[in-house]
Structures are given as C-alpha cells and as structure tokens.
C-alpha cells in the first residue's frame, strides 16, 4: 500500500497520485458518545450544553459553520420566546437555564444586538464544555436503524473531506426539518390539519394555506456619501405583486422585515433553494425601489450592507411523539404530569403566500399566559432512542404556531439534555422516562438547573436549606415606591402589578397632576389564579375626584380582601388631561403597566377576550409612585426557600430594605451540616426579553442583579465574587465544609434595586452531575 505524502512533502510541490484501489471513499473517523445531538440551532446547542453539564458525553453535529440556526449571523433573527417583546401578559416569562445564561451574557457583552458577537458567545459556551465534541460544517447524511432503534449516524464534513461514523445510546433531532428523524423512519406530519381533526377552530383554510414560509433579511448602512445601485438582472422588477409594498421604508431592516416571506405552498424542505431565489429576487427588487424610485431621498447615502444567504425557516416536518400538543393545551394552559418546558408566544400563523398574499403578514391568537409543554411531545413515538426538540416536536400545525419560536425551542432542548442524562444513568429508553412515576425526578433535575415550569416549584429533599432557620439583616416591604417628581399621562390607562398577602387590601396613595377638575376611575383587579397576570376580574373600584393642580396626593381604600396571596393590579383608567406620578425605584417582583391593546373575543376561532397591560421598556418603564398602608411584607427572608427562582404568585425573593447598607442573608442549622455545593439564584429581570439581535437594550448590566457578594461559613470565606451579572452562581467545596452557619453578604448591586436573592440551595454533594461515569479523558 502506498503511503500518502507528509504535509511537508506536499508543501515542496511533490505530486502524489493514489492508486485506484485507494480512491474509494473519504477519510472516515469513528466516534462514540452517550448522546448525539444533530442540529446546532438554539434547541440543539442548549440540549448539548445541558446534557454535558449533567455528565453525559455529547457529540453535537452542525451542518453550518456557526451555531444558533436562525439566530446566527447567517440568518440574524432575534431569539425570543414567551416574553414576546413584552407584548403580552406573560410577566417574568423569559426562559431559564442555559438559554437564559446565553441571552443574559449576550446582553451584557452585546447590548446593541450584533449577531456576529452572538455567534462567538454560543461557540464559547459549547467549547467550554469538555464533554462536548463539536462538529461544525458537518451534515448528517444517513442513519443505521435496527429494530426501531438508531445505532449510528453518518455525517460528512466538506471542509476536511471527512466522513464520521457516530455511535451512541441516545440521539436528539434538533435540525428543524427533522433530518435524523426522517432518515430513521419516524412518523411525521407536514402542513395544516383540518379544523375537524382535532377540533381546532384556529386551523387555517385551504385558501390561507398549509405551511408557513421562509424569510430572508437585509441590512443597510449610511456611509456618509451618495451610493448608486444597479440591480442584478434577477431582481423583482415590479413590486405591484406585493400588496404591502407601500410599507417598505429606509428605517426598517433586518428581522423587522420578517414578513419578506414566501414558500408556504411548496415543499419547505426540498424546495428551499427555490424559495431562497424568490426571496433574493424580492430583496433586490425592494432595494432597487428604495434606491432608484425617487420616492426615498433619504436613501441616497445608504448602501446594502448585508443580505442573508440562508433562509430562515419556519415550518416543515412535525414528528409524531407520545403526545401531540393542540390549540386547547395552549389556550387552556393545561397542566401535564410531565410538563418540562413552557411556551408563551401567541399562536402565530402566516399566510402561505407570504409577501405576495392579500392577507396580513400574521394572524395571532393569544392565551391568557404561559402554558406547559409535555415531555411526551419531545419523544419519538416510532424510534425508541430518539428525542425531538425545536420546531419539529409533536404538535398540531396550530399549536406549532406558538411552540416554533427559538426561545421556546431552546427550553425544550434543555429538557431533552437532562432527560438524556437520566436515561443514560438508569439505562432507560426515552419513552420509559415519561411514566408518571419517573417524571417527578426529571422535573426536579430540570428545576435545579434553572428551568422554569409554570405551576411547578422545586421540591428537593436533598436541599439542606429546607431544615435551616433563615434570617436577614433586613427585609423590604411595599411601604413606598418613592416619587421621582416625574409624571406620565393618563391618555392611556396605567397600572401597577403588586404581590399582596391574603386578607384586607392595603390603602394606596398616589400623586396626580391635572390642569382642570377631572375624574379618574381606579380599579383593583386580580386574575383567575394567584399567578395569573391577565387581571380581568374587577375586585373593587372607586372614582377619584381631582381638582386642578399638581402634586395632588390621593388615598384610595378599596375596602376589599384577598382570599389568598397573589398578584393584584392597581388600574387607573384613561382620563384626558390627567397625569400620575411615577417612581424610579426598582424592586424585584413589581412592574408598572400600561393598557396597550385588547384581543377581542371571536368564538368562531376560539379566541378569548384579553386586555394587554404591558410594561414599557426601560428607561421609560417605571413603577407608579405609591404608598401602601399597612405595608405588605412582600420580600421576607424565607422566600429563598419557596422553590421558585422568579416571581410567580408572589415575589419569591428576599430583598433587603432600601436603607440597608450591609445586606446579609443567614442560614443556621441546629447541628453541623456537610455542605459541598451552594447554589444561588439572582434577579436578572425575567420580564426583559433581551432579544439577541437588532434590538438595543438600555443597559448591559442587569439592574436588579446582585453584582458583588461574599459567601461565608461561620468565619470562613468560601467565595467572594465580583462583577456578577448572571441569574445563577454555584459555589463548590470539594471536600465539603462542615458548618452550622452560612451567610451571604451582598456588597453591591448593579442598579438601584435593593439586594435581592430568589433562592439559596445547599447540598452535601459537590458534584451536580447526573451521569458520574462520563468524565472526559
């Protein structure tokens, strides 16, 4: 057999011709792991990181040069999920766990939303995990299936001309189109179901179309001097075929033009290149119109800085799981024994003809709040060792209209990552973990890692804090949100969301300005549950009579009682010429609101009536200036043991008093404990969507978040952390420390909110991994 030349001989220009018997295949590498994740979008990336941190050995196969899928610099769509640009009533709904860590880090480093920087953050997070083998530019090209189980996948990297034969116990398809599941023979659906099949009233008609199409984006740049543009010959010459052509302008680019969409009547897998070319024609035709029609003089100095080469895909195959999510699951916010993730984007369907359609670009149906996604939707019904995550999960076309967004897909991926680790540890098939006897452990492990599951607090018998006495240097109350001196107009209704205790509702004092006598209606509203932020039950109301003048203090006594603790909304209905004073004070678990819009009821499609009371983005968004008497005890120290790492039916946080200059939280046990790991959860404002691209953010630091802190055991400093901006932090002691006291001293915060901690958890075992035998070599 001939020996190929060395790299040095190649550089000297020697010619090597392989014999015919050697020229048969590419170089092949054999790889093996516990879990193979195919697809490196947000779902696959978060699945891989989560599984690796849980101890599993993971191979992540990504057919593109970067991670992130539609969020990458190749497509440049923002990551978004249940927060929906703060456009709904899903308060504190940003996804938790790894996706939160990534999004918070991106906001800290990249508050202007540069997709190139986001690429680097995703790659860094993956490369920092020694249990992950990352294969970029590597496309899965086949699978080996025996007796309903995947034994191996084949993949090929064109960059290094290498074929990979990869074996594993478990596989996860996070490819969007379902390349692995399709190859393995898993059952799937494509296109919309008839309304009669599942009783889904929002199901689209044939005229509306069966599928959502692809989109492509472009960016422009002002270069400070005139720029000419000659369109390519394939540019769309006549925009009259685009009904919304008059909407194009020079101020919007990137994914704000999400409605440059097409392809919903084609095969959105195999016709992707056809769809791409049509979208290119539209983009270059639009740019020609902006530059050369003479209608846009402000376009003279603009150049076309970037046009996508890869279309952003919305919909293709949806695979059959052990449960199919339906419109009723979303709208009724059904609880499932195996709920492991959540959604909250509206059911958002688009006309199949996209930019060429006479219909509006999207049609929305909002639920009252977030809803659970069952683990069974993430497990293939046909392939025994296959997980599903992302837009291809088991859902009807209508439910998919909500679950398809990237923040939600990433949250599913995290559930798959933990499930895979449990299956590897206990030698289970994914379907076996769906049993009602097994899902409590799955949910417990997810919650311990920062996953939020609506209605499910962490109940962890291993947490030593459950037996500790918890005290603090001080505790914030809702006595006052002090007046900043500024006021906002009641040209639209305003409100304040507050966590209140059961019993008599406190009196409220507000401050008004008006230049003439006026009447303002004030209402006390609650939702259907303590954690329901669609507050449409008017518990009490009163009319406020105002004279002309500024700085008028007014007390309101609703004379109402709450039969259980929960969130209530103080609402001030719109009144011309009246303004109400606001506060610059931030406080965990409180948020000022405005009435933004109303979704009117339409029984024919199952649409409920919902008033949207939403915050304004900072710095405009402020609390109302309030005094409450008596002051509710809203942030006691014991809140760090509620099992919730964000506000739900209460603030769920300890917060120090505003005037406390040395905030400290203390845990004490009657006897010594062996403590190997302490987990802390901080407030990074889960109400802030933190879109990864295009949106700018008012601050890089997290203004509610503890920045500097010290963890102490007795008189011993276990850790001193500076510059924190993340939601979660672990302190590891290996070997464990024997102590009967733990203290957390808060040295500084990032903003003007008082020091706040959602949870402190202590464990004897310093190792949080589920799989203990998968240490990297």
XYZ file of C-alpha atoms in Angstrom:
777
model
C 0.000 0.000 0.000
C 1.292 3.443 -0.877
C 1.960 5.881 1.958
C 0.458 9.319 1.329
C 2.960 12.156 1.302
C 3.550 14.061 4.521
C 2.394 17.618 4.807
C 5.985 18.799 4.374
C 6.405 16.925 1.084
C 3.108 18.366 -0.096
C 4.441 21.849 0.534
C 7.503 21.119 -1.661
C 5.191 20.539 -4.598
C 5.626 16.748 -4.953
C 2.848 15.082 -6.909
C 1.013 12.202 -5.280
C -1.440 10.048 -7.271
C -3.354 7.472 -5.252
C -3.733 4.015 -6.768
C -7.235 3.198 -7.954
C -7.879 0.814 -5.065
C -7.345 3.667 -2.593
C -9.619 6.200 -4.319
C -12.880 4.795 -2.991
C -14.015 6.906 -0.092
C -13.250 9.859 2.079
C -11.306 9.612 5.278
C -13.505 8.103 7.983
C -13.431 8.652 11.735
C -15.273 6.503 14.231
C -16.795 8.447 17.151
C -18.864 7.343 20.113
C -20.915 9.164 22.765
C -23.782 8.779 25.164
C -25.877 11.345 23.279
C -25.621 12.604 19.719
C -27.389 15.904 19.054
C -27.971 16.577 15.372
C -28.624 20.252 14.693
C -26.819 23.164 16.324
C -29.564 25.757 16.431
C -30.718 27.111 19.765
C -32.528 23.882 20.680
C -29.570 21.649 19.828
C -26.986 23.939 21.406
C -28.895 24.137 24.688
C -29.588 20.389 24.647
C -25.896 19.627 24.184
C -24.686 22.019 26.888
C -27.304 20.884 29.383
C -26.586 17.186 28.820
C -22.829 17.729 29.015
C -23.119 19.606 32.306
C -25.239 16.741 33.617
C -22.322 14.402 32.889
C -23.229 12.940 29.508
C -20.664 12.664 26.721
C -22.157 14.535 23.789
C -21.388 14.898 20.099
C -23.012 17.958 18.519
C -23.341 17.694 14.739
C -23.996 21.015 12.982
C -24.145 21.403 9.214
C -23.355 25.132 9.295
C -20.097 26.981 10.162
C -21.660 28.604 13.243
C -24.181 27.679 15.901
C -27.554 29.251 16.527
C -29.556 28.400 13.416
C -31.969 31.235 12.718
C -30.296 33.251 15.498
C -26.847 33.020 13.920
C -25.157 35.652 11.779
C -26.205 33.616 8.732
C -29.898 34.469 9.276
C -29.928 37.138 12.056
C -33.294 36.631 13.697
C -33.629 37.505 17.371
C -34.048 34.745 19.954
C -37.443 35.196 21.518
C -39.943 33.051 23.376
C -42.718 33.582 25.889
C -41.837 37.239 26.586
C -42.841 38.156 23.003
C -41.226 41.628 23.015
C -43.175 42.349 26.260
C -46.294 42.479 24.098
C -48.464 40.128 26.150
C -49.410 39.443 29.777
C -46.679 36.844 30.333
C -44.838 38.576 33.118
C -41.392 37.320 34.164
C -41.543 34.783 31.338
C -38.040 34.733 29.852
C -36.871 31.153 29.601
C -34.497 29.883 32.318
C -31.481 27.594 32.411
C -28.776 27.579 29.751
C -30.740 29.705 27.275
C -31.142 32.376 29.949
C -27.405 32.208 30.688
C -26.651 32.724 26.993
C -29.137 35.558 26.497
C -28.028 37.380 29.650
C -24.384 37.043 28.618
C -25.217 38.373 25.173
C -26.994 41.387 26.640
C -24.000 42.051 28.907
C -21.435 41.847 26.091
C -23.550 42.830 23.126
C -26.373 45.138 24.137
C -26.646 46.546 20.593
C -27.553 43.120 19.213
C -24.691 42.265 16.828
C -25.303 38.734 15.515
C -21.582 38.164 14.926
C -20.937 38.614 18.648
C -23.813 36.276 19.422
C -22.062 33.628 17.287
C -18.970 33.918 19.457
C -20.930 33.550 22.683
C -22.655 30.373 21.504
C -19.377 28.867 20.320
C -17.664 29.806 23.579
C -20.366 28.186 25.695
C -20.064 24.928 23.762
C -16.264 24.893 23.659
C -16.099 25.433 27.420
C -17.790 22.061 27.964
C -15.175 19.260 27.914
C -17.912 16.654 27.491
C -18.930 18.047 24.070
C -17.328 17.132 20.760
C -18.414 19.802 18.279
C -18.518 19.023 14.554
C -19.165 22.169 12.519
C -19.789 22.165 8.753
C -20.799 18.546 9.202
C -24.056 17.316 7.702
C -25.772 14.153 8.831
C -26.221 12.035 5.705
C -27.717 8.823 6.991
C -28.652 6.659 9.947
C -28.492 2.999 10.836
C -31.712 1.753 12.423
C -32.169 -1.769 13.802
C -35.388 -2.956 15.449
C -36.758 0.554 15.815
C -33.612 1.965 17.392
C -30.883 4.179 15.941
C -27.474 2.540 16.279
C -25.410 5.121 14.430
C -25.471 8.129 12.160
C -23.183 9.003 9.290
C -22.081 12.586 8.750
C -19.797 14.333 6.300
C -17.699 17.490 6.620
C -16.897 19.043 3.260
C -14.270 21.296 4.824
C -11.981 18.449 5.868
C -13.315 15.782 3.496
C -14.042 13.502 6.416
C -16.866 11.082 6.977
C -17.874 10.461 10.583
C -19.490 7.232 11.718
C -21.013 8.056 15.085
C -22.493 5.549 17.504
C -24.408 6.416 20.661
C -27.026 5.184 23.083
C -29.328 8.128 22.505
C -29.975 10.646 19.726
C -31.712 14.017 19.588
C -33.046 15.582 16.400
C -32.827 19.354 16.678
C -32.448 20.023 12.947
C -35.713 21.859 12.397
C -36.510 19.880 9.247
C -36.132 16.580 11.114
C -33.264 15.205 9.030
C -32.404 12.484 11.538
C -35.955 11.515 12.447
C -36.900 11.361 8.762
C -33.857 9.233 7.956
C -34.705 6.886 10.835
C -38.256 6.369 9.589
C -40.102 8.305 12.297
C -43.673 9.283 11.541
C -44.339 12.927 10.771
C -46.876 15.419 9.502
C -46.381 18.323 7.152
C -48.926 21.050 6.607
C -52.037 22.141 8.430
C -54.635 19.732 9.761
C -58.309 20.326 9.069
C -60.162 22.054 11.891
C -62.280 18.942 12.352
C -59.335 16.611 13.043
C -58.506 17.934 16.492
C -61.358 20.383 16.993
C -59.021 23.343 16.446
C -61.079 26.352 15.460
C -57.991 28.390 14.519
C -56.898 25.887 11.864
C -56.304 27.724 8.566
C -58.449 27.324 5.486
C -57.057 25.945 2.248
C -57.140 29.473 0.834
C -54.936 30.708 3.697
C -52.516 27.887 3.022
C -50.928 24.830 4.628
C -47.458 25.980 5.723
C -45.539 28.988 6.966
C -42.846 30.041 4.534
C -39.194 31.058 4.822
C -37.850 34.592 5.313
C -34.648 36.376 4.391
C -33.376 39.674 5.742
C -31.111 42.507 4.679
C -29.246 45.303 6.448
C -28.471 48.785 5.142
C -25.807 51.273 6.212
C -25.390 55.032 5.877
C -21.849 55.550 4.518
C -21.994 59.356 4.522
C -21.835 59.885 0.754
C -24.070 59.084 -2.221
C -24.159 55.418 -3.268
C -25.614 54.172 -6.531
C -27.205 50.779 -7.001
C -27.562 48.745 -10.169
C -29.875 45.808 -9.528
C -28.943 42.310 -10.657
C -30.930 41.057 -13.606
C -32.866 38.627 -11.429
C -34.221 41.362 -9.110
C -38.001 41.643 -8.990
C -38.783 44.494 -11.349
C -42.401 45.135 -10.424
C -43.394 45.423 -6.759
C -47.081 45.693 -7.637
C -47.347 41.954 -6.918
C -46.537 42.691 -3.257
C -49.697 44.036 -1.579
C -47.743 45.563 1.312
C -45.095 47.188 -0.893
C -46.027 50.637 0.402
C -44.796 49.509 3.840
C -41.166 49.399 2.713
C -39.085 52.279 4.002
C -35.485 53.215 4.736
C -35.856 52.997 8.521
C -36.503 49.277 8.847
C -34.164 46.436 8.010
C -33.076 43.093 9.432
C -35.684 40.860 11.011
C -38.103 43.747 11.453
C -38.895 42.791 7.853
C -39.856 39.256 8.936
C -42.787 39.448 6.532
C -40.491 39.150 3.495
C -41.648 35.548 3.500
C -42.621 33.015 0.882
C -42.874 29.309 0.099
C -45.768 28.006 2.168
C -47.336 26.244 -0.825
C -44.125 24.428 -1.734
C -42.226 21.588 -0.100
C -40.401 23.670 2.510
C -37.698 21.007 2.831
C -36.826 20.081 -0.734
C -37.790 23.381 -2.370
C -35.699 25.546 -0.037
C -33.321 26.659 -2.808
C -36.272 27.663 -4.994
C -37.716 29.650 -2.109
C -34.344 31.282 -1.431
C -34.057 32.520 -5.013
C -37.525 34.022 -4.951
C -36.725 35.842 -1.688
C -33.477 37.147 -3.181
C -35.461 38.498 -6.123
C -37.784 40.299 -3.722
C -34.983 41.755 -1.587
C -33.009 43.131 -4.531
C -36.213 44.416 -6.090
C -37.122 46.176 -2.856
C -33.660 47.703 -2.572
C -33.839 48.872 -6.177
C -37.166 50.513 -5.360
C -35.750 52.252 -2.281
C -32.649 53.468 -4.121
C -33.921 54.264 -7.591
C -37.655 55.049 -7.485
C -37.056 58.648 -6.390
C -39.557 58.235 -3.549
C -36.886 57.942 -0.858
C -34.412 60.857 -0.884
C -33.042 59.702 2.480
C -31.783 56.531 0.760
C -29.117 58.427 -1.207
C -26.277 57.626 1.225
C -27.437 54.103 2.043
C -25.631 51.003 0.873
C -26.784 47.422 1.069
C -24.511 46.117 3.802
C -25.700 42.511 4.130
C -28.221 40.131 2.581
C -28.895 36.679 4.017
C -27.612 33.658 2.103
C -29.552 31.117 4.135
C -33.321 31.480 4.510
C -34.797 31.482 7.973
C -37.111 28.508 8.055
C -40.359 28.463 10.000
C -42.117 25.209 9.263
C -41.571 21.871 7.620
C -41.976 18.433 9.245
C -43.554 17.896 12.660
C -42.894 14.469 14.114
C -45.193 12.122 15.981
C -44.483 11.942 19.682
C -46.072 10.234 22.643
C -48.407 13.235 22.938
C -49.480 15.854 20.431
C -49.821 19.426 21.682
C -53.041 21.098 20.486
C -54.699 24.502 20.444
C -56.644 23.529 23.578
C -53.421 22.806 25.504
C -52.173 26.292 24.730
C -55.351 28.277 25.361
C -56.484 26.318 28.422
C -52.961 26.383 29.892
C -53.303 22.701 30.707
C -51.161 21.179 33.414
C -49.408 17.935 32.482
C -47.759 15.410 34.784
C -44.715 15.644 32.543
C -44.670 19.371 31.786
C -40.956 20.145 31.384
C -40.847 23.406 29.419
C -43.187 26.251 28.611
C -44.339 28.443 25.775
C -45.999 31.803 25.641
C -45.633 33.179 22.129
C -49.036 33.686 20.566
C -50.392 31.096 18.174
C -48.929 32.956 15.216
C -49.880 31.699 11.760
C -48.823 33.282 8.471
C -50.437 33.071 5.032
C -48.734 30.512 2.821
C -48.240 33.053 0.025
C -46.279 35.283 2.383
C -45.230 38.611 0.937
C -47.459 38.070 -2.109
C -50.593 37.433 -0.033
C -53.527 39.786 0.340
C -53.795 38.665 3.975
C -51.961 40.420 6.822
C -48.473 39.052 7.380
C -49.538 37.199 10.523
C -52.647 36.191 12.427
C -52.370 35.920 16.215
C -54.299 34.143 18.926
C -53.033 34.841 22.457
C -53.590 32.742 25.551
C -54.014 34.306 28.987
C -50.455 33.377 29.892
C -47.808 30.708 29.536
C -48.533 27.006 29.065
C -46.671 23.776 29.773
C -45.036 21.635 27.090
C -45.125 17.918 27.996
C -42.013 15.767 27.861
C -44.013 13.278 25.760
C -44.002 15.819 22.900
C -40.200 15.540 22.880
C -40.026 11.750 22.473
C -40.467 9.997 19.131
C -43.399 7.608 19.034
C -41.627 5.403 16.477
C -37.888 5.388 17.196
C -37.067 4.055 20.659
C -33.990 6.163 21.439
C -34.828 9.417 19.680
C -35.593 12.768 21.301
C -37.108 15.745 19.485
C -36.579 19.442 20.252
C -37.277 22.694 18.459
C -39.915 23.422 15.858
C -40.244 19.749 14.820
C -41.792 18.476 18.082
C -45.088 16.645 18.298
C -47.665 19.395 17.865
C -50.507 20.221 15.557
C -49.971 22.932 12.984
C -51.966 25.346 15.145
C -50.080 24.640 18.390
C -46.826 24.746 16.420
C -47.712 28.357 15.625
C -46.701 29.089 19.217
C -44.051 26.464 20.016
C -41.924 27.190 16.921
C -40.005 30.210 18.266
C -36.374 29.825 19.303
C -36.536 30.660 22.997
C -39.218 28.023 23.439
C -37.257 25.520 21.328
C -34.140 26.106 23.409
C -36.108 25.448 26.586
C -37.282 22.132 25.126
C -33.674 21.306 24.241
C -32.680 21.714 27.876
C -35.408 19.269 28.913
C -34.021 16.783 26.399
C -30.495 17.279 27.759
C -31.480 16.399 31.329
C -33.756 13.565 30.177
C -30.892 12.058 28.195
C -28.618 12.136 31.243
C -31.242 10.367 33.359
C -31.829 7.764 30.648
C -28.086 7.122 30.363
C -27.699 6.791 34.118
C -30.603 4.382 34.548
C -30.369 2.669 31.131
C -33.862 3.760 30.140
C -35.434 4.396 26.786
C -36.734 7.982 26.477
C -40.323 6.741 26.480
C -39.836 4.965 29.811
C -38.940 8.252 31.447
C -42.396 9.575 30.519
C -44.060 7.367 33.127
C -45.788 9.291 35.922
C -43.502 7.576 38.431
C -40.386 8.916 36.677
C -41.281 12.435 35.603
C -41.051 13.981 39.119
C -37.302 13.299 39.131
C -36.938 14.706 35.622
C -38.710 17.892 36.644
C -36.706 18.144 39.863
C -33.406 17.901 37.984
C -34.565 20.493 35.462
C -35.673 22.948 38.126
C -32.361 22.536 39.954
C -30.641 23.697 36.762
C -32.706 26.849 36.354
C -35.531 25.515 34.150
C -38.851 27.183 34.860
C -42.015 25.088 34.634
C -45.234 27.060 35.209
C -47.023 25.956 38.353
C -44.218 23.626 39.453
C -41.902 24.827 42.256
C -38.843 22.789 43.173
C -39.432 20.259 45.939
C -35.967 18.843 46.613
C -35.409 16.630 49.670
C -31.633 16.908 49.189
C -31.675 20.672 49.724
C -30.337 21.317 53.216
C -31.916 24.787 53.303
C -35.262 23.086 53.915
C -34.186 22.441 57.517
C -32.389 25.749 58.099
C -33.560 28.791 60.001
C -33.429 31.722 57.570
C -32.914 35.293 58.747
C -31.701 38.532 57.179
C -30.255 41.887 58.151
C -33.483 43.470 56.884
C -36.494 42.751 54.683
C -38.032 45.047 52.101
C -41.715 45.837 52.350
C -44.043 47.514 49.911
C -44.367 50.568 52.117
C -43.420 53.033 49.384
C -42.168 53.395 45.850
C -40.938 56.980 46.221
C -41.991 59.761 43.881
C -39.347 60.700 41.308
C -41.064 64.014 40.573
C -41.936 62.916 37.036
C -45.419 62.027 35.834
C -46.910 60.034 32.940
C -50.085 60.943 31.135
C -53.296 59.003 31.597
C -54.040 59.414 27.918
C -53.836 55.636 28.156
C -54.766 53.523 31.140
C -51.919 52.816 33.560
C -51.424 50.220 36.233
C -49.146 48.611 38.777
C -48.698 44.889 39.369
C -48.077 44.101 43.048
C -47.661 40.939 45.154
C -50.165 41.158 48.012
C -50.866 38.981 51.028
C -54.180 37.338 51.817
C -56.535 39.477 53.844
C -57.522 43.155 53.698
C -56.026 45.051 50.760
C -53.865 47.997 51.879
C -54.807 51.589 51.226
C -52.967 53.144 48.295
C -51.705 56.706 47.999
C -50.911 58.110 44.554
C -49.976 61.573 43.302
C -51.777 63.274 40.395
C -51.331 66.345 38.204
C -54.178 67.936 36.267
C -54.823 71.388 34.863
C -58.579 71.174 35.413
C -61.037 69.229 37.579
C -61.209 65.613 36.467
C -62.429 62.175 37.470
C -60.248 59.058 37.360
C -61.621 55.561 37.800
C -59.382 53.294 39.870
C -59.871 49.540 39.890
C -58.365 46.676 41.860
C -58.069 43.686 39.562
C -56.971 40.091 40.013
C -56.602 37.133 37.673
C -58.185 33.704 37.759
C -55.222 32.321 39.745
C -52.678 33.954 42.078
C -50.053 33.684 39.313
C -52.360 34.868 36.510
C -51.214 38.251 35.241
C -54.233 38.713 32.986
C -56.071 40.617 35.700
C -59.584 40.833 34.309
C -61.586 40.250 37.495
C -62.510 43.651 38.950
C -62.485 43.055 42.702
C -63.315 46.638 43.613
C -63.483 50.094 42.008
C -63.772 53.725 43.014
C -63.958 57.159 41.397
C -61.229 59.693 42.236
C -62.276 63.328 42.061
C -59.395 65.692 41.292
C -59.213 69.481 41.366
C -56.850 71.494 39.233
C -53.280 71.386 40.465
C -50.040 69.464 40.541
C -48.700 67.062 43.124
C -52.138 66.110 44.490
C -51.851 63.167 46.916
C -54.906 60.903 46.882
C -55.646 57.940 49.138
C -57.625 55.011 47.795
C -59.298 52.484 50.086
C -60.931 49.747 48.056
C -62.244 48.025 51.184
C -61.501 44.690 49.538
C -59.980 41.446 50.736
C -57.928 38.763 49.001
C -58.756 35.186 49.946
C -55.232 34.040 49.064
C -51.874 35.686 48.420
C -51.121 36.553 44.826
C -50.668 39.322 42.302
C -53.151 42.161 42.054
C -53.255 45.021 39.591
C -53.987 48.589 40.601
C -55.519 50.094 37.445
C -56.064 53.752 36.614
C -58.305 54.104 33.591
C -57.552 56.695 30.925
C -58.560 60.269 31.690
C -57.731 63.233 29.457
C -55.560 65.938 30.968
C -54.531 63.836 33.979
C -51.043 62.568 34.809
C -49.919 60.263 37.600
C -46.515 60.428 39.277
C -44.014 57.622 38.821
C -41.056 56.232 40.727
C -37.541 55.477 39.531
C -37.182 52.910 42.307
C -36.780 49.337 41.073
C -37.969 46.475 43.275
C -37.909 42.783 42.436
C -41.357 41.441 41.621
C -43.031 44.786 40.870
C -43.722 46.292 37.473
C -45.576 49.296 36.128
C -48.017 48.710 33.270
C -49.950 50.480 30.538
C -53.004 49.273 28.652
C -51.610 48.537 25.210
C -54.346 46.734 23.283
C -57.267 44.354 23.547
C -57.674 40.992 21.837
C -61.395 40.846 21.158
C -63.278 37.606 21.586
C -64.028 35.548 18.495
C -65.719 32.281 19.402
C -65.554 31.081 15.803
C -61.778 30.590 16.082
C -61.555 30.035 19.845
C -60.089 33.468 20.570
C -60.714 34.756 24.125
C -61.020 38.405 25.039
C -57.814 39.616 26.684
C -56.745 43.099 27.668
C -52.991 43.501 27.330
C -51.461 45.505 30.153
C -47.753 45.569 29.409
C -44.659 47.348 30.717
C -42.776 49.930 28.748
C -39.131 49.186 28.156
C -36.633 50.867 30.394
C -35.735 53.652 30.786
C -39.316 54.767 30.010
C -40.867 51.929 32.004
C -41.367 52.930 35.635
C -43.376 51.916 38.654
C -46.159 54.166 39.842
C -45.195 56.314 42.808
C -47.077 54.590 45.623
C -47.504 54.346 49.356
C -49.219 51.310 50.837
C -50.717 51.253 54.331
C -50.238 48.883 56.015
C -47.087 47.860 54.135
C -47.235 44.267 52.827
C -44.356 42.001 53.884
C -43.521 41.277 50.263
C -39.891 40.132 50.394
C -39.211 38.098 53.561
C -36.006 36.100 54.007
C -37.873 32.766 53.930
C -38.726 33.424 50.276
C -35.338 31.954 49.300
C -36.807 28.523 50.088
C -40.052 28.739 48.072
C -38.604 26.614 45.244
C -39.239 29.296 42.591
C -36.449 31.319 41.016
C -38.660 34.122 39.677
C -41.919 35.825 40.663
C -44.964 33.578 40.306
C -47.820 34.062 42.800
C -45.509 36.279 44.857
C -42.135 37.935 44.585
C -40.401 34.672 45.672
C -37.381 36.774 46.602
C -35.707 38.028 49.701
C -34.955 41.701 49.238
C -33.202 43.913 51.738
C -34.728 47.139 52.934
C -33.935 50.154 50.765
C -31.876 51.761 53.517
C -29.869 48.617 54.418
C -26.212 49.478 53.714
C -24.883 45.989 54.515
C -27.454 43.431 53.347
C -26.885 39.914 54.635
C -28.830 36.647 54.488
C -28.120 33.935 57.080
C -28.877 30.220 57.239
C -28.479 28.353 60.512
C -28.876 24.696 61.449
C -29.150 23.190 64.940
C -26.149 20.976 64.164
C -23.281 20.850 61.691
C -24.001 20.047 58.047
C -21.632 18.783 55.368
C -22.014 21.312 52.558
C -20.302 20.684 49.236
C -22.288 22.965 46.943
C -24.240 26.185 47.321
C -26.489 27.383 44.501
C -27.627 30.995 44.369
C -30.292 32.486 42.127
C -30.411 36.223 41.420
C -32.767 38.626 39.682
C -31.795 39.437 36.102
C -35.318 40.708 35.386
C -37.068 37.771 33.740
C -39.589 40.263 32.349
C -36.955 41.672 29.977
C -36.993 39.779 26.626
C -33.307 40.522 25.913
C -33.700 39.938 22.164
C -30.368 38.694 20.828
C -30.306 40.756 17.634
C -31.254 44.194 16.303
C -32.968 45.377 19.474
C -30.830 47.647 21.590
C -31.014 47.303 25.355
C -30.924 50.215 27.803
C -28.183 48.731 29.956
C -25.581 45.999 29.672
C -25.577 45.295 33.400
C -28.589 43.634 34.989
C -30.146 46.452 37.065
C -31.903 44.175 39.595
C -28.963 41.815 39.973
C -26.522 41.344 42.854
C -23.093 42.284 41.482
C -20.620 41.608 44.317
C -21.146 39.179 47.160
C -19.366 37.019 49.688
C -20.357 33.536 50.913
C -19.256 32.724 54.455
C -19.336 29.578 56.598
C -19.007 30.759 60.158
C -15.921 32.987 59.962
C -14.511 31.330 56.840
C -14.938 32.983 53.435
C -15.961 30.275 50.960
C -16.210 32.561 47.948
C -16.006 36.232 47.061
C -17.500 37.152 43.696
C -17.262 40.484 41.906
C -18.871 41.619 38.677
C -21.689 39.078 38.632
C -24.412 39.693 36.080
C -25.859 36.190 35.724
C -29.020 34.649 37.148
C -27.267 31.697 38.770
C -23.994 31.066 40.576
C -22.553 27.897 42.134
C -20.033 27.724 44.962
C -18.292 24.336 45.106
C -16.465 22.994 48.175
C -14.637 19.743 47.493
C -14.170 18.289 50.061
C -17.377 19.537 51.683
C -17.262 22.024 54.536
C -18.658 21.148 57.969
C -20.632 24.111 59.320
C -23.858 25.039 61.046
C -23.995 28.540 59.527
C -23.890 30.004 56.039
C -24.004 33.734 55.362
C -24.370 35.628 52.087
C -23.157 39.205 52.275
C -24.256 41.473 49.422
C -21.519 44.014 48.736
C -23.005 45.772 45.687
C -25.846 45.569 43.176
C -25.902 46.550 39.504
C -28.717 49.103 39.772
C -30.870 50.945 42.261
C -32.960 47.924 43.230
C -32.317 46.660 46.763
C -30.249 43.479 47.084
C -32.440 40.506 46.145
C -31.950 36.745 46.059
C -34.542 34.313 44.716
C -33.087 31.140 46.158
C -30.261 29.640 48.153
C -29.825 25.862 47.993
C -27.225 23.821 49.831
C -26.193 20.253 49.078
C -23.814 17.815 50.699
C -22.556 16.526 47.353
C -20.277 18.966 45.491
C -20.989 17.178 42.191
C -24.251 18.133 40.469
C -23.829 15.731 37.563
C -26.438 13.063 36.919
C -24.078 10.778 34.985
C -20.917 10.203 37.012
C -19.021 7.856 34.697
C -18.627 10.175 31.730
C -15.635 12.256 32.727
C -13.767 13.416 29.622
C -10.428 11.749 29.044
